[in-house]
PDB file of C-alpha atoms in Angstrom:
ATOM      1  CA  UNK A   1      -3.261  17.794   4.787  1.00  0.00           C
ATOM      2  CA  UNK A   2      -1.014  18.085   7.830  1.00  0.00           C
ATOM      3  CA  UNK A   3       1.694  20.644   8.550  1.00  0.00           C
ATOM      4  CA  UNK A   4       5.097  19.805   9.952  1.00  0.00           C
ATOM      5  CA  UNK A   5       8.451  21.517  10.446  1.00  0.00           C
ATOM      6  CA  UNK A   6      10.761  19.624   8.127  1.00  0.00           C
ATOM      7  CA  UNK A   7      14.546  19.932   7.835  1.00  0.00           C
ATOM      8  CA  UNK A   8      15.514  21.512   4.523  1.00  0.00           C
ATOM      9  CA  UNK A   9      17.718  18.476   3.899  1.00  0.00           C
ATOM     10  CA  UNK A  10      14.528  16.347   3.805  1.00  0.00           C
ATOM     11  CA  UNK A  11      12.582  18.665   1.513  1.00  0.00           C
ATOM     12  CA  UNK A  12      11.815  17.368  -1.971  1.00  0.00           C
ATOM     13  CA  UNK A  13      10.676  19.059  -5.177  1.00  0.00           C
ATOM     14  CA  UNK A  14       6.893  18.977  -5.304  1.00  0.00           C
ATOM     15  CA  UNK A  15       6.330  19.568  -1.596  1.00  0.00           C
ATOM     16  CA  UNK A  16       4.240  22.623  -0.697  1.00  0.00           C
ATOM     17  CA  UNK A  17       5.101  25.244   1.919  1.00  0.00           C
ATOM     18  CA  UNK A  18       2.476  25.599   4.645  1.00  0.00           C
ATOM     19  CA  UNK A  19       3.794  28.938   5.936  1.00  0.00           C
ATOM     20  CA  UNK A  20       5.893  31.721   4.399  1.00  0.00           C
ATOM     21  CA  UNK A  21       9.657  31.550   4.899  1.00  0.00           C
ATOM     22  CA  UNK A  22      10.890  34.917   6.182  1.00  0.00           C
ATOM     23  CA  UNK A  23      14.411  36.355   6.099  1.00  0.00           C
ATOM     24  CA  UNK A  24      14.909  37.157   9.787  1.00  0.00           C
ATOM     25  CA  UNK A  25      17.447  39.879   8.934  1.00  0.00           C
ATOM     26  CA  UNK A  26      15.411  41.924   6.455  1.00  0.00           C
ATOM     27  CA  UNK A  27      11.894  40.717   7.194  1.00  0.00           C
ATOM     28  CA  UNK A  28      11.378  39.960   3.513  1.00  0.00           C
ATOM     29  CA  UNK A  29       9.565  36.849   2.349  1.00  0.00           C
ATOM     30  CA  UNK A  30      11.958  34.369   0.760  1.00  0.00           C
ATOM     31  CA  UNK A  31       9.327  31.784  -0.159  1.00  0.00           C
ATOM     32  CA  UNK A  32       5.596  32.369   0.153  1.00  0.00           C
ATOM     33  CA  UNK A  33       3.009  30.060   1.660  1.00  0.00           C
ATOM     34  CA  UNK A  34       1.366  27.482  -0.645  1.00  0.00           C
ATOM     35  CA  UNK A  35       4.511  27.566  -2.810  1.00  0.00           C
ATOM     36  CA  UNK A  36       5.516  24.382  -4.624  1.00  0.00           C
ATOM     37  CA  UNK A  37       9.141  23.616  -3.865  1.00  0.00           C
ATOM     38  CA  UNK A  38      11.574  23.195  -6.744  1.00  0.00           C
ATOM     39  CA  UNK A  39      15.266  22.325  -6.806  1.00  0.00           C
ATOM     40  CA  UNK A  40      16.012  26.033  -7.271  1.00  0.00           C
ATOM     41  CA  UNK A  41      13.935  27.078  -4.253  1.00  0.00           C
ATOM     42  CA  UNK A  42      15.477  24.380  -2.056  1.00  0.00           C
ATOM     43  CA  UNK A  43      18.981  25.521  -3.020  1.00  0.00           C
ATOM     44  CA  UNK A  44      17.914  29.088  -2.206  1.00  0.00           C
ATOM     45  CA  UNK A  45      16.886  27.984   1.286  1.00  0.00           C
ATOM     46  CA  UNK A  46      20.305  26.414   1.789  1.00  0.00           C
ATOM     47  CA  UNK A  47      21.930  29.766   0.989  1.00  0.00           C
ATOM     48  CA  UNK A  48      19.860  31.465   3.692  1.00  0.00           C
ATOM     49  CA  UNK A  49      20.997  28.804   6.179  1.00  0.00           C
ATOM     50  CA  UNK A  50      17.490  27.666   7.027  1.00  0.00           C
ATOM     51  CA  UNK A  51      17.409  24.455   9.071  1.00  0.00           C
ATOM     52  CA  UNK A  52      13.668  23.808   8.929  1.00  0.00           C
ATOM     53  CA  UNK A  53      10.604  25.090   7.112  1.00  0.00           C
ATOM     54  CA  UNK A  54       6.897  24.356   7.549  1.00  0.00           C
ATOM     55  CA  UNK A  55       5.480  22.154   4.790  1.00  0.00           C
ATOM     56  CA  UNK A  56       2.398  20.082   4.146  1.00  0.00           C
ATOM     57  CA  UNK A  57       2.916  16.348   4.382  1.00  0.00           C
ATOM     58  CA  UNK A  58       0.812  13.500   3.150  1.00  0.00           C
ATOM     59  CA  UNK A  59       1.179  12.743  -0.554  1.00  0.00           C
ATOM     60  CA  UNK A  60       3.186   9.547  -0.998  1.00  0.00           C
ATOM     61  CA  UNK A  61       4.763  10.832  -4.181  1.00  0.00           C
ATOM     62  CA  UNK A  62       6.300  13.655  -2.140  1.00  0.00           C
ATOM     63  CA  UNK A  63       7.870  11.124   0.207  1.00  0.00           C
ATOM     64  CA  UNK A  64       9.006   8.544  -2.312  1.00  0.00           C
ATOM     65  CA  UNK A  65       9.172  10.849  -5.340  1.00  0.00           C
ATOM     66  CA  UNK A  66       7.195   8.608  -7.690  1.00  0.00           C
ATOM     67  CA  UNK A  67       7.464   9.682 -11.312  1.00  0.00           C
ATOM     68  CA  UNK A  68       4.170  10.566 -13.087  1.00  0.00           C
ATOM     69  CA  UNK A  69       4.844   7.947 -15.763  1.00  0.00           C
ATOM     70  CA  UNK A  70       4.822   5.232 -13.074  1.00  0.00           C
ATOM     71  CA  UNK A  71       1.341   6.311 -11.996  1.00  0.00           C
ATOM     72  CA  UNK A  72       0.267   6.261 -15.645  1.00  0.00           C
ATOM     73  CA  UNK A  73       1.527   2.682 -16.024  1.00  0.00           C
ATOM     74  CA  UNK A  74      -0.355   1.635 -12.888  1.00  0.00           C
ATOM     75  CA  UNK A  75      -3.548   3.202 -14.239  1.00  0.00           C
ATOM     76  CA  UNK A  76      -2.973   1.513 -17.583  1.00  0.00           C
ATOM     77  CA  UNK A  77      -2.700  -1.929 -15.980  1.00  0.00           C
ATOM     78  CA  UNK A  78      -5.846  -1.282 -13.915  1.00  0.00           C
ATOM     79  CA  UNK A  79      -7.870  -0.312 -16.994  1.00  0.00           C
ATOM     80  CA  UNK A  80      -6.628  -3.354 -18.940  1.00  0.00           C
ATOM     81  CA  UNK A  81      -7.545  -5.658 -16.056  1.00  0.00           C
ATOM     82  CA  UNK A  82     -11.023  -4.113 -15.898  1.00  0.00           C
ATOM     83  CA  UNK A  83     -11.582  -5.014 -19.558  1.00  0.00           C
ATOM     84  CA  UNK A  84     -10.468  -8.618 -18.927  1.00  0.00           C
ATOM     85  CA  UNK A  85     -12.584  -9.113 -15.795  1.00  0.00           C
ATOM     86  CA  UNK A  86     -15.649  -7.448 -17.317  1.00  0.00           C
ATOM     87  CA  UNK A  87     -15.284  -9.756 -20.327  1.00  0.00           C
ATOM     88  CA  UNK A  88     -14.990 -12.743 -17.968  1.00  0.00           C
ATOM     89  CA  UNK A  89     -18.192 -11.737 -16.164  1.00  0.00           C
ATOM     90  CA  UNK A  90     -20.171 -11.542 -19.405  1.00  0.00           C
ATOM     91  CA  UNK A  91     -18.746 -14.464 -21.386  1.00  0.00           C
ATOM     92  CA  UNK A  92     -17.375 -16.775 -18.653  1.00  0.00           C
ATOM     93  CA  UNK A  93     -14.203 -16.922 -20.766  1.00  0.00           C
ATOM     94  CA  UNK A  94     -10.911 -15.759 -19.285  1.00  0.00           C
ATOM     95  CA  UNK A  95      -8.458 -14.188 -21.730  1.00  0.00           C
ATOM     96  CA  UNK A  96      -5.339 -15.923 -20.420  1.00  0.00           C
ATOM     97  CA  UNK A  97      -3.098 -14.412 -23.103  1.00  0.00           C
ATOM     98  CA  UNK A  98      -4.073 -10.824 -22.225  1.00  0.00           C
ATOM     99  CA  UNK A  99      -3.719 -11.593 -18.520  1.00  0.00           C
ATOM    100  CA  UNK A 100      -0.201 -12.948 -19.029  1.00  0.00           C
ATOM    101  CA  UNK A 101       0.740  -9.829 -20.980  1.00  0.00           C
ATOM    102  CA  UNK A 102      -0.309  -7.654 -18.037  1.00  0.00           C
ATOM    103  CA  UNK A 103       1.649  -9.846 -15.614  1.00  0.00           C
ATOM    104  CA  UNK A 104       4.790  -9.643 -17.742  1.00  0.00           C
ATOM    105  CA  UNK A 105       4.574  -5.855 -18.075  1.00  0.00           C
ATOM    106  CA  UNK A 106       3.937  -5.425 -14.365  1.00  0.00           C
ATOM    107  CA  UNK A 107       7.204  -7.206 -13.595  1.00  0.00           C
ATOM    108  CA  UNK A 108       9.038  -4.839 -15.929  1.00  0.00           C
ATOM    109  CA  UNK A 109       7.249  -1.641 -14.883  1.00  0.00           C
ATOM    110  CA  UNK A 110       7.412  -2.206 -11.116  1.00  0.00           C
ATOM    111  CA  UNK A 111      10.904  -3.457 -10.403  1.00  0.00           C
ATOM    112  CA  UNK A 112      11.521  -1.137  -7.436  1.00  0.00           C
ATOM    113  CA  UNK A 113       9.940  -1.992  -4.101  1.00  0.00           C
ATOM    114  CA  UNK A 114       9.431   1.636  -3.087  1.00  0.00           C
ATOM    115  CA  UNK A 115       7.540   2.283  -6.326  1.00  0.00           C
ATOM    116  CA  UNK A 116       5.184  -0.604  -5.645  1.00  0.00           C
ATOM    117  CA  UNK A 117       4.357   0.498  -2.107  1.00  0.00           C
ATOM    118  CA  UNK A 118       3.974   4.136  -3.120  1.00  0.00           C
ATOM    119  CA  UNK A 119       1.456   3.254  -5.835  1.00  0.00           C
ATOM    120  CA  UNK A 120      -0.483   0.978  -3.500  1.00  0.00           C
ATOM    121  CA  UNK A 121      -0.799   3.709  -0.890  1.00  0.00           C
ATOM    122  CA  UNK A 122      -1.377   6.612  -3.279  1.00  0.00           C
ATOM    123  CA  UNK A 123      -4.040   5.230  -5.598  1.00  0.00           C
ATOM    124  CA  UNK A 124      -7.284   4.352  -3.854  1.00  0.00           C
ATOM    125  CA  UNK A 125     -10.286   4.613  -6.194  1.00  0.00           C
ATOM    126  CA  UNK A 126     -13.477   3.725  -4.313  1.00  0.00           C
ATOM    127  CA  UNK A 127     -15.562   3.283  -7.462  1.00  0.00           C
ATOM    128  CA  UNK A 128     -12.921   1.037  -9.027  1.00  0.00           C
ATOM    129  CA  UNK A 129     -12.080  -0.871  -5.848  1.00  0.00           C
ATOM    130  CA  UNK A 130     -12.126  -4.416  -7.223  1.00  0.00           C
ATOM    131  CA  UNK A 131      -9.709  -3.606 -10.060  1.00  0.00           C
ATOM    132  CA  UNK A 132      -7.432  -1.411  -7.939  1.00  0.00           C
ATOM    133  CA  UNK A 133      -7.442  -4.026  -5.185  1.00  0.00           C
ATOM    134  CA  UNK A 134      -6.585  -6.811  -7.636  1.00  0.00           C
ATOM    135  CA  UNK A 135      -3.625  -4.845  -9.024  1.00  0.00           C
ATOM    136  CA  UNK A 136      -2.441  -4.077  -5.481  1.00  0.00           C
ATOM    137  CA  UNK A 137      -2.701  -7.699  -4.368  1.00  0.00           C
ATOM    138  CA  UNK A 138      -0.745  -8.759  -7.452  1.00  0.00           C
ATOM    139  CA  UNK A 139       2.007  -6.213  -6.719  1.00  0.00           C
ATOM    140  CA  UNK A 140       2.195  -7.179  -3.045  1.00  0.00           C
ATOM    141  CA  UNK A 141       2.265 -10.859  -3.989  1.00  0.00           C
ATOM    142  CA  UNK A 142       5.101 -10.154  -6.413  1.00  0.00           C
ATOM    143  CA  UNK A 143       7.026  -8.430  -3.616  1.00  0.00           C
ATOM    144  CA  UNK A 144       6.435 -11.317  -1.245  1.00  0.00           C
ATOM    145  CA  UNK A 145       7.494 -13.785  -3.895  1.00  0.00           C
ATOM    146  CA  UNK A 146      10.827 -11.971  -4.163  1.00  0.00           C
ATOM    147  CA  UNK A 147      11.236 -11.862  -0.385  1.00  0.00           C
ATOM    148  CA  UNK A 148      10.463 -15.600  -0.233  1.00  0.00           C
ATOM    149  CA  UNK A 149      13.072 -16.168  -2.975  1.00  0.00           C
ATOM    150  CA  UNK A 150      10.569 -17.716  -5.372  1.00  0.00           C
ATOM    151  CA  UNK A 151      11.783 -18.349  -8.904  1.00  0.00           C
ATOM    152  CA  UNK A 152      10.599 -16.218 -11.833  1.00  0.00           C
ATOM    153  CA  UNK A 153       8.037 -18.794 -12.941  1.00  0.00           C
ATOM    154  CA  UNK A 154       6.409 -18.848  -9.492  1.00  0.00           C
ATOM    155  CA  UNK A 155       6.378 -15.052  -9.299  1.00  0.00           C
ATOM    156  CA  UNK A 156       4.617 -14.789 -12.655  1.00  0.00           C
ATOM    157  CA  UNK A 157       2.127 -17.416 -11.494  1.00  0.00           C
ATOM    158  CA  UNK A 158       1.593 -15.413  -8.299  1.00  0.00           C
ATOM    159  CA  UNK A 159       0.794 -12.278 -10.271  1.00  0.00           C
ATOM    160  CA  UNK A 160      -1.618 -14.125 -12.570  1.00  0.00           C
ATOM    161  CA  UNK A 161      -3.526 -15.701  -9.698  1.00  0.00           C
ATOM    162  CA  UNK A 162      -3.598 -12.496  -7.673  1.00  0.00           C
ATOM    163  CA  UNK A 163      -5.020 -10.535 -10.611  1.00  0.00           C
ATOM    164  CA  UNK A 164      -8.059 -12.822 -10.736  1.00  0.00           C
ATOM    165  CA  UNK A 165      -8.328 -13.787  -7.070  1.00  0.00           C
ATOM    166  CA  UNK A 166     -11.476 -11.655  -6.658  1.00  0.00           C
ATOM    167  CA  UNK A 167     -13.559 -13.505  -9.255  1.00  0.00           C
ATOM    168  CA  UNK A 168     -14.910 -15.737  -6.476  1.00  0.00           C
ATOM    169  CA  UNK A 169     -16.396 -12.935  -4.422  1.00  0.00           C
ATOM    170  CA  UNK A 170     -19.818 -13.522  -5.998  1.00  0.00           C
ATOM    171  CA  UNK A 171     -20.104 -16.548  -3.687  1.00  0.00           C
ATOM    172  CA  UNK A 172     -19.634 -14.463  -0.555  1.00  0.00           C
ATOM    173  CA  UNK A 173     -22.943 -13.374   1.053  1.00  0.00           C
ATOM    174  CA  UNK A 174     -23.763  -9.735   0.312  1.00  0.00           C
ATOM    175  CA  UNK A 175     -24.151  -8.944   4.020  1.00  0.00           C
ATOM    176  CA  UNK A 176     -20.492  -9.905   4.526  1.00  0.00           C
ATOM    177  CA  UNK A 177     -19.205  -8.011   1.492  1.00  0.00           C
ATOM    178  CA  UNK A 178     -21.039  -4.775   2.244  1.00  0.00           C
ATOM    179  CA  UNK A 179     -21.800  -4.962   5.938  1.00  0.00           C
ATOM    180  CA  UNK A 180     -22.231  -1.486   7.418  1.00  0.00           C
ATOM    181  CA  UNK A 181     -20.650  -2.560  10.693  1.00  0.00           C
ATOM    182  CA  UNK A 182     -17.469  -3.940   9.168  1.00  0.00           C
ATOM    183  CA  UNK A 183     -16.244  -7.503   9.588  1.00  0.00           C
ATOM    184  CA  UNK A 184     -16.477  -9.824  12.527  1.00  0.00           C
ATOM    185  CA  UNK A 185     -13.573 -12.258  12.751  1.00  0.00           C
ATOM    186  CA  UNK A 186     -15.714 -15.100  11.329  1.00  0.00           C
ATOM    187  CA  UNK A 187     -16.831 -12.840   8.487  1.00  0.00           C
ATOM    188  CA  UNK A 188     -13.265 -12.040   7.557  1.00  0.00           C
ATOM    189  CA  UNK A 189     -12.319 -15.716   7.649  1.00  0.00           C
ATOM    190  CA  UNK A 190     -15.153 -16.248   5.198  1.00  0.00           C
ATOM    191  CA  UNK A 191     -13.885 -13.385   3.054  1.00  0.00           C
ATOM    192  CA  UNK A 192     -10.435 -14.962   2.784  1.00  0.00           C
ATOM    193  CA  UNK A 193     -12.021 -18.171   1.501  1.00  0.00           C
ATOM    194  CA  UNK A 194     -13.088 -16.434  -1.705  1.00  0.00           C
ATOM    195  CA  UNK A 195      -9.519 -16.765  -2.960  1.00  0.00           C
ATOM    196  CA  UNK A 196     -10.104 -20.521  -3.065  1.00  0.00           C
ATOM    197  CA  UNK A 197     -13.572 -19.880  -4.486  1.00  0.00           C
ATOM    198  CA  UNK A 198     -11.900 -17.821  -7.193  1.00  0.00           C
ATOM    199  CA  UNK A 199      -9.751 -20.762  -8.171  1.00  0.00           C
ATOM    200  CA  UNK A 200     -12.893 -22.939  -8.294  1.00  0.00           C
ATOM    201  CA  UNK A 201     -14.632 -20.408 -10.538  1.00  0.00           C
ATOM    202  CA  UNK A 202     -11.656 -20.496 -12.878  1.00  0.00           C
ATOM    203  CA  UNK A 203     -11.789 -24.277 -12.879  1.00  0.00           C
ATOM    204  CA  UNK A 204     -15.459 -24.169 -13.799  1.00  0.00           C
ATOM    205  CA  UNK A 205     -14.715 -22.180 -16.958  1.00  0.00           C
ATOM    206  CA  UNK A 206     -14.320 -25.188 -19.197  1.00  0.00           C
ATOM    207  CA  UNK A 207     -12.919 -23.263 -22.123  1.00  0.00           C
ATOM    208  CA  UNK A 208      -9.811 -22.470 -20.076  1.00  0.00           C
ATOM    209  CA  UNK A 209      -9.750 -25.321 -17.575  1.00  0.00           C
ATOM    210  CA  UNK A 210      -6.416 -26.616 -18.890  1.00  0.00           C
ATOM    211  CA  UNK A 211      -4.840 -23.180 -19.358  1.00  0.00           C
ATOM    212  CA  UNK A 212      -4.899 -21.439 -15.994  1.00  0.00           C
ATOM    213  CA  UNK A 213      -1.944 -22.040 -13.615  1.00  0.00           C
ATOM    214  CA  UNK A 214      -1.945 -24.851 -11.087  1.00  0.00           C
ATOM    215  CA  UNK A 215      -2.618 -23.500  -7.606  1.00  0.00           C
ATOM    216  CA  UNK A 216      -0.198 -24.452  -4.850  1.00  0.00           C
ATOM    217  CA  UNK A 217      -0.794 -23.932  -1.163  1.00  0.00           C
ATOM    218  CA  UNK A 218       2.251 -21.672  -0.897  1.00  0.00           C
ATOM    219  CA  UNK A 219       0.967 -19.328  -3.582  1.00  0.00           C
ATOM    220  CA  UNK A 220      -2.458 -19.222  -1.978  1.00  0.00           C
ATOM    221  CA  UNK A 221      -0.901 -18.405   1.412  1.00  0.00           C
ATOM    222  CA  UNK A 222       1.058 -15.506  -0.100  1.00  0.00           C
ATOM    223  CA  UNK A 223      -2.021 -14.101  -1.830  1.00  0.00           C
ATOM    224  CA  UNK A 224      -4.078 -14.504   1.374  1.00  0.00           C
ATOM    225  CA  UNK A 225      -1.733 -12.174   3.263  1.00  0.00           C
ATOM    226  CA  UNK A 226      -1.477  -9.657   0.420  1.00  0.00           C
ATOM    227  CA  UNK A 227      -5.269  -9.628   0.102  1.00  0.00           C
ATOM    228  CA  UNK A 228      -5.842  -8.987   3.816  1.00  0.00           C
ATOM    229  CA  UNK A 229      -3.193  -6.272   4.027  1.00  0.00           C
ATOM    230  CA  UNK A 230      -4.476  -4.277   1.060  1.00  0.00           C
ATOM    231  CA  UNK A 231      -8.132  -4.697   2.024  1.00  0.00           C
ATOM    232  CA  UNK A 232      -7.603  -3.504   5.595  1.00  0.00           C
ATOM    233  CA  UNK A 233      -5.473  -0.483   4.623  1.00  0.00           C
ATOM    234  CA  UNK A 234      -8.074   0.639   2.058  1.00  0.00           C
ATOM    235  CA  UNK A 235     -10.976   2.943   2.913  1.00  0.00           C
ATOM    236  CA  UNK A 236     -14.353   1.304   2.348  1.00  0.00           C
ATOM    237  CA  UNK A 237     -17.943   2.485   2.673  1.00  0.00           C
ATOM    238  CA  UNK A 238     -18.474   0.367   5.769  1.00  0.00           C
ATOM    239  CA  UNK A 239     -15.268   1.331   7.603  1.00  0.00           C
ATOM    240  CA  UNK A 240     -12.274   3.637   7.644  1.00  0.00           C
ATOM    241  CA  UNK A 241      -8.921   2.379   6.497  1.00  0.00           C
ATOM    242  CA  UNK A 242      -6.483   1.243   9.163  1.00  0.00           C
ATOM    243  CA  UNK A 243      -2.866   2.337   9.295  1.00  0.00           C
ATOM    244  CA  UNK A 244      -0.270  -0.118   7.943  1.00  0.00           C
ATOM    245  CA  UNK A 245       1.198  -0.408  11.443  1.00  0.00           C
ATOM    246  CA  UNK A 246      -2.152  -1.347  12.962  1.00  0.00           C
ATOM    247  CA  UNK A 247      -2.756  -3.958  10.269  1.00  0.00           C
ATOM    248  CA  UNK A 248       0.712  -5.438  10.822  1.00  0.00           C
ATOM    249  CA  UNK A 249      -0.082  -5.755  14.532  1.00  0.00           C
ATOM    250  CA  UNK A 250      -3.400  -7.462  13.788  1.00  0.00           C
ATOM    251  CA  UNK A 251      -1.701  -9.839  11.363  1.00  0.00           C
ATOM    252  CA  UNK A 252       1.012 -10.784  13.842  1.00  0.00           C
ATOM    253  CA  UNK A 253      -1.550 -11.303  16.618  1.00  0.00           C
ATOM    254  CA  UNK A 254      -3.515 -13.769  14.503  1.00  0.00           C
ATOM    255  CA  UNK A 255      -6.717 -11.736  14.253  1.00  0.00           C
ATOM    256  CA  UNK A 256      -7.362 -12.954  10.702  1.00  0.00           C
ATOM    257  CA  UNK A 257      -7.055 -16.627  11.489  1.00  0.00           C
ATOM    258  CA  UNK A 258      -4.288 -19.095  10.786  1.00  0.00           C
ATOM    259  CA  UNK A 259      -1.779 -17.742   8.271  1.00  0.00           C
ATOM    260  CA  UNK A 260       1.472 -19.366   7.199  1.00  0.00           C
ATOM    261  CA  UNK A 261       3.902 -18.178   9.927  1.00  0.00           C
ATOM    262  CA  UNK A 262       7.027 -18.170   7.752  1.00  0.00           C
ATOM    263  CA  UNK A 263       5.402 -16.182   4.948  1.00  0.00           C
ATOM    264  CA  UNK A 264       3.668 -13.864   7.417  1.00  0.00           C
ATOM    265  CA  UNK A 265       6.828 -12.944   9.333  1.00  0.00           C
ATOM    266  CA  UNK A 266       8.773 -12.484   6.094  1.00  0.00           C
ATOM    267  CA  UNK A 267       6.095 -10.053   4.936  1.00  0.00           C
ATOM    268  CA  UNK A 268       5.856  -8.157   8.242  1.00  0.00           C
ATOM    269  CA  UNK A 269       9.607  -7.794   8.732  1.00  0.00           C
ATOM    270  CA  UNK A 270      10.231  -6.617   5.186  1.00  0.00           C
ATOM    271  CA  UNK A 271       7.339  -4.273   4.508  1.00  0.00           C
ATOM    272  CA  UNK A 272       7.629  -2.340   7.780  1.00  0.00           C
ATOM    273  CA  UNK A 273      11.046  -0.977   6.842  1.00  0.00           C
ATOM    274  CA  UNK A 274       9.609   0.784   3.793  1.00  0.00           C
ATOM    275  CA  UNK A 275       7.553   3.044   6.050  1.00  0.00           C
ATOM    276  CA  UNK A 276      10.645   4.619   7.601  1.00  0.00           C
ATOM    277  CA  UNK A 277      10.565   8.264   6.523  1.00  0.00           C
ATOM    278  CA  UNK A 278       6.784   8.472   6.273  1.00  0.00           C
ATOM    279  CA  UNK A 279       4.774  10.875   8.413  1.00  0.00           C
ATOM    280  CA  UNK A 280       2.137   9.585  10.789  1.00  0.00           C
ATOM    281  CA  UNK A 281      -0.641  11.030  12.926  1.00  0.00           C
ATOM    282  CA  UNK A 282      -0.382   9.962  16.563  1.00  0.00           C
ATOM    283  CA  UNK A 283      -3.225   9.517  19.049  1.00  0.00           C
ATOM    284  CA  UNK A 284      -1.863  12.622  20.800  1.00  0.00           C
ATOM    285  CA  UNK A 285      -2.816  14.666  17.736  1.00  0.00           C
ATOM    286  CA  UNK A 286       0.834  15.247  16.847  1.00  0.00           C
ATOM    287  CA  UNK A 287       2.330  14.547  13.426  1.00  0.00           C
ATOM    288  CA  UNK A 288       5.744  12.929  13.329  1.00  0.00           C
ATOM    289  CA  UNK A 289       8.179  11.049  11.138  1.00  0.00           C
ATOM    290  CA  UNK A 290       8.874   7.333  11.474  1.00  0.00           C
ATOM    291  CA  UNK A 291      12.642   7.145  11.976  1.00  0.00           C
ATOM    292  CA  UNK A 292      13.240   3.600  13.237  1.00  0.00           C
ATOM    293  CA  UNK A 293      11.446   0.254  13.154  1.00  0.00           C
ATOM    294  CA  UNK A 294      12.143  -2.194  15.978  1.00  0.00           C
ATOM    295  CA  UNK A 295      13.081  -5.600  14.506  1.00  0.00           C
ATOM    296  CA  UNK A 296      11.237  -7.372  17.338  1.00  0.00           C
ATOM    297  CA  UNK A 297       8.134  -5.135  17.229  1.00  0.00           C
ATOM    298  CA  UNK A 298       7.813  -3.516  13.814  1.00  0.00           C
ATOM    299  CA  UNK A 299       4.350  -2.073  14.413  1.00  0.00           C
ATOM    300  CA  UNK A 300       5.557   0.104  17.350  1.00  0.00           C
ATOM    301  CA  UNK A 301       8.298   2.245  15.737  1.00  0.00           C
ATOM    302  CA  UNK A 302      10.191   5.287  16.982  1.00  0.00           C
ATOM    303  CA  UNK A 303       8.582   8.518  15.774  1.00  0.00           C
ATOM    304  CA  UNK A 304      10.264  11.919  15.734  1.00  0.00           C
ATOM    305  CA  UNK A 305       8.024  14.882  16.562  1.00  0.00           C
ATOM    306  CA  UNK A 306      10.080  18.038  16.191  1.00  0.00           C
ATOM    307  CA  UNK A 307      13.212  17.390  18.241  1.00  0.00           C
ATOM    308  CA  UNK A 308      11.546  14.765  20.445  1.00  0.00           C
ATOM    309  CA  UNK A 309      11.821  11.024  19.800  1.00  0.00           C
ATOM    310  CA  UNK A 310       8.816   8.962  20.890  1.00  0.00           C
ATOM    311  CA  UNK A 311       9.402   5.223  21.245  1.00  0.00           C
ATOM    312  CA  UNK A 312       5.978   3.657  20.783  1.00  0.00           C
ATOM    313  CA  UNK A 313       7.332   0.318  21.966  1.00  0.00           C
ATOM    314  CA  UNK A 314       7.891   1.938  25.365  1.00  0.00           C
ATOM    315  CA  UNK A 315       5.011   4.417  25.413  1.00  0.00           C
ATOM    316  CA  UNK A 316       2.163   1.981  24.836  1.00  0.00           C
ATOM    317  CA  UNK A 317      -0.533   4.589  25.483  1.00  0.00           C
ATOM    318  CA  UNK A 318       0.381   6.364  22.225  1.00  0.00           C
ATOM    319  CA  UNK A 319      -0.759   4.845  18.940  1.00  0.00           C
ATOM    320  CA  UNK A 320      -0.379   5.578  15.249  1.00  0.00           C
ATOM    321  CA  UNK A 321      -3.808   6.529  13.934  1.00  0.00           C
ATOM    322  CA  UNK A 322      -2.970   6.921  10.260  1.00  0.00           C
ATOM    323  CA  UNK A 323      -0.366   7.829   7.705  1.00  0.00           C
ATOM    324  CA  UNK A 324      -0.381  11.636   7.392  1.00  0.00           C
TER     325      UNK A 324
END
């Protein structure tokens, strides 16, 4: 957890004070350290004319104020998908009906973009990676489908395919999946191929060969990008997670091979704006707030540290290490 001086106007219920707030006139403690902020406490701070207080930053639900029931729905979808994929592994039969029900509910439950990104960044279960990753890729693909102005039928198809895109990973060599040294570029290109392998696996399941959706190149390209983004921002045994800004830079610089340029730039330009207001750890050791994203260079935003504004597009020697 990181500490930062935050304007009272930016404080939200649920945040935790890192230091006591003292009345400078009487010397009395107004709010103690390690105190969970409530609406009442925040209003109290306004009355004492406090501009800033020291709070812990980090939890995404404190930044985007995600309701507990949203997290519960996410967990519910993950558990349901686990049952479907485990059943597929054992029986080689994909329950298309159950999968469609999840896809339909996901569209209803996650109709706000901020909610989707908050869940993706908040919930990272190492022991349930495949199922969490599949849900995340489906949600990101749904977002991209909206940004690409796909119709409802295509978006539902995107979600369905993304939910099962990992079923082909059994064809990827184990040394690539679990390599202790991370991925070489060629390894990652091989990893992205398992989306196509996944479609082949589905096609090999004769019981359902006429029931699963037809795969188009556009849908595959969308899922490719969503898959890379979520995989690289997730912490794995063989490597630390990378910050969203670093992954966006790698994507734009073509590190992961040839990706559809129109879809890629639509994704990069849209998703970066949702990180405005988040707190980041800089290579200087400072913690600051992302306040502006450059349209021409989204992965080098302007970060406010205290009263100082640091333009990372100008100060190239400073980098974002991670989301705080």
